[in-house]
PDB file of C-alpha atoms and ligand atoms in Angstrom:
ATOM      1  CA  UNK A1478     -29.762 -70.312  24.717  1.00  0.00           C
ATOM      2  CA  UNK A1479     -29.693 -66.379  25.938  1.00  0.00           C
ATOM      3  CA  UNK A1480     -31.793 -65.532  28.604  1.00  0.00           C
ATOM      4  CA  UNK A1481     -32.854 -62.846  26.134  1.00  0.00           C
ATOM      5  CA  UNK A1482     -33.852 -65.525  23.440  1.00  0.00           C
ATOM      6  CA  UNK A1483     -35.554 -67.254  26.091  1.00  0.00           C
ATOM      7  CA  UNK A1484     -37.788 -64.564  27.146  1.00  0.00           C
ATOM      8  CA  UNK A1485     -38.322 -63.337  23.905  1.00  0.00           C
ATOM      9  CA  UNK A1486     -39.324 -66.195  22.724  1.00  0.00           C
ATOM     10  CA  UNK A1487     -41.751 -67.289  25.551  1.00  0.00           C
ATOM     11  CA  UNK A1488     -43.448 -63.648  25.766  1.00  0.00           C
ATOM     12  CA  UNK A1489     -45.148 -64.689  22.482  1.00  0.00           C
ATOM     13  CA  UNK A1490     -46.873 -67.371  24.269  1.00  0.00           C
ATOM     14  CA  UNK A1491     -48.253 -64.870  27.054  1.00  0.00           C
ATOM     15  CA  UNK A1492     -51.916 -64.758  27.688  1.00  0.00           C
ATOM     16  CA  UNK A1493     -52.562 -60.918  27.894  1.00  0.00           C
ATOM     17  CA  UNK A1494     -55.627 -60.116  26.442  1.00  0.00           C
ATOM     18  CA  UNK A1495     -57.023 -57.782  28.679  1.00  0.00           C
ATOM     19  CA  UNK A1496     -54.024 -55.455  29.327  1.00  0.00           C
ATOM     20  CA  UNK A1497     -52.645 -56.030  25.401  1.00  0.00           C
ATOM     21  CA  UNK A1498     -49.400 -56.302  27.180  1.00  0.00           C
ATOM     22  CA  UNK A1499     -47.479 -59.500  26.601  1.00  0.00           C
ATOM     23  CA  UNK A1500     -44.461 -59.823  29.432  1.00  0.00           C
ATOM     24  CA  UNK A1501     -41.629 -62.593  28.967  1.00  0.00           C
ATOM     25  CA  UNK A1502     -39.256 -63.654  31.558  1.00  0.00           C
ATOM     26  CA  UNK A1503     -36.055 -65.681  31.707  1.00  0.00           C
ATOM     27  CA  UNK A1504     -34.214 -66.949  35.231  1.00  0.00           C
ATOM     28  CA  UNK A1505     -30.875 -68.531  34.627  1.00  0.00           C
ATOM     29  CA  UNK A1506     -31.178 -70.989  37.995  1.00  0.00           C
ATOM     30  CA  UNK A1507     -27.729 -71.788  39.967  1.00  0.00           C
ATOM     31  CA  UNK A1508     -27.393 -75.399  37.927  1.00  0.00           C
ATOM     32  CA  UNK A1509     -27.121 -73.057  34.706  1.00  0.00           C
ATOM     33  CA  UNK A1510     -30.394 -74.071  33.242  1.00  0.00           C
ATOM     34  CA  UNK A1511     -32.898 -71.323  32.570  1.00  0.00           C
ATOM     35  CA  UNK A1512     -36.716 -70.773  33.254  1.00  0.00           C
ATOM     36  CA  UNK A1513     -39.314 -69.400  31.631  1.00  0.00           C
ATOM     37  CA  UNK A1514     -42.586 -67.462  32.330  1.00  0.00           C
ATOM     38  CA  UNK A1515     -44.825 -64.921  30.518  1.00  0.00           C
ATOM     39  CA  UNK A1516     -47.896 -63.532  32.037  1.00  0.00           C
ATOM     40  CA  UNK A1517     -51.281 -65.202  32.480  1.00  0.00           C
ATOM     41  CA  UNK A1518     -54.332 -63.025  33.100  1.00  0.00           C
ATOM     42  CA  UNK A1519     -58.096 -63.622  34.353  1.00  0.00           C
ATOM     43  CA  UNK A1520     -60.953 -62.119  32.865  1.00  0.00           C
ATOM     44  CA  UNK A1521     -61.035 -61.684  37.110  1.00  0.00           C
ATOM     45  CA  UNK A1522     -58.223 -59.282  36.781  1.00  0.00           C
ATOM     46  CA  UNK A1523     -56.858 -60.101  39.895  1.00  0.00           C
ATOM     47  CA  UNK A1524     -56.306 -63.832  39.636  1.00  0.00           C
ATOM     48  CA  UNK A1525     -53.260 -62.918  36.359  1.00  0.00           C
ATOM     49  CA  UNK A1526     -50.123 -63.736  36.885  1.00  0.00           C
ATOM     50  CA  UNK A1527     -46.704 -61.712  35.674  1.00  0.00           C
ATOM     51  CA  UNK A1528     -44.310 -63.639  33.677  1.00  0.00           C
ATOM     52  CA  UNK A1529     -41.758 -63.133  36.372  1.00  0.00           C
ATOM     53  CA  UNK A1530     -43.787 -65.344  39.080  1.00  0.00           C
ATOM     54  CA  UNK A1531     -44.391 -68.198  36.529  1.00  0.00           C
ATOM     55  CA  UNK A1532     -41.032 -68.141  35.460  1.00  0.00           C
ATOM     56  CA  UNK A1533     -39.807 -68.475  39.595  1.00  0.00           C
ATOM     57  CA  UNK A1534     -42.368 -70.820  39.328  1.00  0.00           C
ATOM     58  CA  UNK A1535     -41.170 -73.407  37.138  1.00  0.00           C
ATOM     59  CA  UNK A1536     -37.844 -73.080  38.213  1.00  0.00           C
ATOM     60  CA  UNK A1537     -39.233 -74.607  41.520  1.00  0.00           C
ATOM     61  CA  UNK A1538     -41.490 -77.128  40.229  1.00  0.00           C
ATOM     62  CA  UNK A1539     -38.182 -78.100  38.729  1.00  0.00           C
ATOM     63  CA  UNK A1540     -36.532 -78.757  41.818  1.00  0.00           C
ATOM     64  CA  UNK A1541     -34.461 -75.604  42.055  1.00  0.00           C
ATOM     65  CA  UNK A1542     -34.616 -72.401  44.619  1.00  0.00           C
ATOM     66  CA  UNK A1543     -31.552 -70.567  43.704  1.00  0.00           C
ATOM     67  CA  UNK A1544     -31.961 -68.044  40.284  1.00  0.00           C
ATOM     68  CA  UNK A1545     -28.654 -66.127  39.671  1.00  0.00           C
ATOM     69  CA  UNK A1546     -29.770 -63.880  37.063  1.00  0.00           C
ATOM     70  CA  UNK A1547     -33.361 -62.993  35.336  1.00  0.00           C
ATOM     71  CA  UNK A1548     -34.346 -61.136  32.596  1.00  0.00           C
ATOM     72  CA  UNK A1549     -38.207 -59.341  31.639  1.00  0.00           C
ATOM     73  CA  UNK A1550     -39.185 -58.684  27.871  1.00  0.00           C
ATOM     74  CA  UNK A1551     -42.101 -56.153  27.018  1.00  0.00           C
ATOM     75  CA  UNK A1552     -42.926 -54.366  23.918  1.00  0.00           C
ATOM     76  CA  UNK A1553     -43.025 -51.176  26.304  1.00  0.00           C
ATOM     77  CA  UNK A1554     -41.343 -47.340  25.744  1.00  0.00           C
ATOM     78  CA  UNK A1555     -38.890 -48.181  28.770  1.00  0.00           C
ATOM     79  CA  UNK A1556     -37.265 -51.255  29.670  1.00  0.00           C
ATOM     80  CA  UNK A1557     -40.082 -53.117  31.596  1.00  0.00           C
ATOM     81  CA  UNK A1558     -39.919 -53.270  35.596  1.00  0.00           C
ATOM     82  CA  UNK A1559     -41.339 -56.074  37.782  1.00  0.00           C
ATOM     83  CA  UNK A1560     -43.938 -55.203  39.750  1.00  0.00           C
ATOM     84  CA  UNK A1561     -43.810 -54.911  43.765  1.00  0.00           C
ATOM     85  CA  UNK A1562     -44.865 -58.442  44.606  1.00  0.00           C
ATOM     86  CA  UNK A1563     -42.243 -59.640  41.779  1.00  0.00           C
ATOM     87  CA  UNK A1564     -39.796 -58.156  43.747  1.00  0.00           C
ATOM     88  CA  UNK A1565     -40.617 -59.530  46.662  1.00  0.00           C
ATOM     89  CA  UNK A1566     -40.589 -63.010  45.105  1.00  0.00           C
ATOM     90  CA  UNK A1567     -37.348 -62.571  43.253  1.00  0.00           C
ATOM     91  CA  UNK A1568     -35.492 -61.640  46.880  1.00  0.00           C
ATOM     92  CA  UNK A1569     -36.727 -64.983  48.005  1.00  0.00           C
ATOM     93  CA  UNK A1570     -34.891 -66.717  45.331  1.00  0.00           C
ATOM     94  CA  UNK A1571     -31.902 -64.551  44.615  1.00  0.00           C
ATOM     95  CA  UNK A1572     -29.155 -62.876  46.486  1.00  0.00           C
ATOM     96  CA  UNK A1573     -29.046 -58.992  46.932  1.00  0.00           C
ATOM     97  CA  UNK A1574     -26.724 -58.381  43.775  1.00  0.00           C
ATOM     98  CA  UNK A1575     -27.966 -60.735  41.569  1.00  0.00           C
ATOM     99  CA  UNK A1576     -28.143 -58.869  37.740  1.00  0.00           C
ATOM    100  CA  UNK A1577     -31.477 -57.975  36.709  1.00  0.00           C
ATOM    101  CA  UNK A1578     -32.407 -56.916  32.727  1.00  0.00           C
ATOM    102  CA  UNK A1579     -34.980 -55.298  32.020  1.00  0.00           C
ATOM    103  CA  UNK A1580     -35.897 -54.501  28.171  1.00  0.00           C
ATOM    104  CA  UNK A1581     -37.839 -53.764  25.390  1.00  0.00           C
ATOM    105  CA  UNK A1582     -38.897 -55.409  22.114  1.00  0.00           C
ATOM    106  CA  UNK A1583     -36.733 -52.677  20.743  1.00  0.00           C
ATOM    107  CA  UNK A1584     -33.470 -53.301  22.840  1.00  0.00           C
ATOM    108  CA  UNK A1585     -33.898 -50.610  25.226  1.00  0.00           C
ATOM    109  CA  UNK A1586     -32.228 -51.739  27.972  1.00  0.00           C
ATOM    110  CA  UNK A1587     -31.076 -51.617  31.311  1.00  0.00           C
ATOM    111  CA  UNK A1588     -29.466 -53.411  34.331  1.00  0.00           C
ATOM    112  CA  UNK A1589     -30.618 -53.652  37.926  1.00  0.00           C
ATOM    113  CA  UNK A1590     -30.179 -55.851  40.930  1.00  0.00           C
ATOM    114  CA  UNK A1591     -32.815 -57.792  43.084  1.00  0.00           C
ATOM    115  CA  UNK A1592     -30.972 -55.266  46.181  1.00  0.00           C
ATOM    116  CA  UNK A1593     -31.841 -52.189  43.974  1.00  0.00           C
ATOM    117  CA  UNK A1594     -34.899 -53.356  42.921  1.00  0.00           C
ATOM    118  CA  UNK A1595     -36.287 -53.865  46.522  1.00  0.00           C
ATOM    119  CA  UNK A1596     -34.307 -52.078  49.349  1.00  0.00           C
ATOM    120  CA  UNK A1597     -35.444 -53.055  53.253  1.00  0.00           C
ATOM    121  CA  UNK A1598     -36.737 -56.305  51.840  1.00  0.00           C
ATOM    122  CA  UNK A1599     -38.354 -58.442  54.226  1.00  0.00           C
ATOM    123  CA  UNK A1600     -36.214 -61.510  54.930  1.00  0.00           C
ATOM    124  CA  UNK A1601     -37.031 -64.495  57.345  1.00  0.00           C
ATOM    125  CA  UNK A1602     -34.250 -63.182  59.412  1.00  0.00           C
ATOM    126  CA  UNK A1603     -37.391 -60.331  60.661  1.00  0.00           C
ATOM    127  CA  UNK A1604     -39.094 -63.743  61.878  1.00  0.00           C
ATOM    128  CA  UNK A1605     -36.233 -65.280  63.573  1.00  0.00           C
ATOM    129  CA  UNK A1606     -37.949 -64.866  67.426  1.00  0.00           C
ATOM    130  CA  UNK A1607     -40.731 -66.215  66.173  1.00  0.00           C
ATOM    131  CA  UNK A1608     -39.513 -69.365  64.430  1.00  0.00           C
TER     132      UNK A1608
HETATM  133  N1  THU B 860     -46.559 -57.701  34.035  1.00  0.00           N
HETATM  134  C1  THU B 860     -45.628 -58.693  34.107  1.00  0.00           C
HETATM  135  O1  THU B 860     -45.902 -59.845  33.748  1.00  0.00           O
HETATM  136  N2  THU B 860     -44.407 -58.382  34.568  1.00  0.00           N
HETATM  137  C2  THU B 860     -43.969 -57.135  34.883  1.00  0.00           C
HETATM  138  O2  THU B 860     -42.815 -56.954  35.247  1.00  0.00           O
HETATM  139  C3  THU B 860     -44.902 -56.002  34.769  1.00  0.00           C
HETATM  140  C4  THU B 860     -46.315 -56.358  34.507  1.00  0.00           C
HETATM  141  C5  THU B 860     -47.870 -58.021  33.469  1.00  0.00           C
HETATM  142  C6  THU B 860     -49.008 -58.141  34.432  1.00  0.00           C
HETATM  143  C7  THU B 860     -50.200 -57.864  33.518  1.00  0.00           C
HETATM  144  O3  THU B 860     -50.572 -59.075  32.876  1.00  0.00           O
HETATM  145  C8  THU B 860     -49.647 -56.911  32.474  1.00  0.00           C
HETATM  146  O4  THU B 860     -48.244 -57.023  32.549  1.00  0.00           O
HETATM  147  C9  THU B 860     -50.073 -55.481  32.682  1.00  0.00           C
HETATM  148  O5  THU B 860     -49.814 -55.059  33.973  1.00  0.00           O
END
């Protein structure tokens, strides 16, 4: 299956009813076999989840911690782009040129990388003297 398929298809199940804004994601893992997420909201706003986090999610809970390429889904004007903290959680997974898609319900799309997407990421390597 596409990564697009996959997302599309999984953004339908996304739990958005306070923002009316239904977010799929797709991560092809390093063993080839791809992830899903959509988001999850909380009436206590805070407490949702983007589509991109549960989708690095179950790649772990399925024993994996490398994602090679991703793909995000919205039904938005402009192909859809994961938030800060997505970012951040996508660098921990993926290498600085792994291909990022972002696009729309109407095939507006566009290409990124996890390096573009979050330049001067913060890396363990910042931590090293105080491992
Ligand atoms: N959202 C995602 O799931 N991924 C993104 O890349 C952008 C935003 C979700 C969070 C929230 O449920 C809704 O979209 C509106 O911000």
């Amino acid at each position: 299956m596409s990564l697009l398929k996959a997302a599309t298809d999984v953004r339908e199940n996304a739990h958005a009813p306070y923002s009316n804004f239904k977010v799929g994601a797709a991560i092809r893992a390093a063993s080839g076999a791809i992830y899903v997420g959509c988001n999850v909201e909380n009436v206590a706003y805070p407490e949702g989840t983007c589509a991109e986090a549960g989708a690095i999610a179950a790649m772990v809970a399925a024993g994996e911690v490398e994602l090679v390429e991703a793909l995000v889904i919205a039904d938005s004007p402009l192909p859809v782009s994961p938030c800060g903290g997505c970012r951040q959680k996508l660098a921990e997974f993926g290498v600085q040129d792994v291909k990022i898609t972002m696009t729309t319900m109407a095939g507006n799309s566009a290409e990124t990388t996890i390096g573009q997407l979050l330049p001067g990421v913060f890396t363990a390597e910042h931590m090293k003297d105080a491992l």
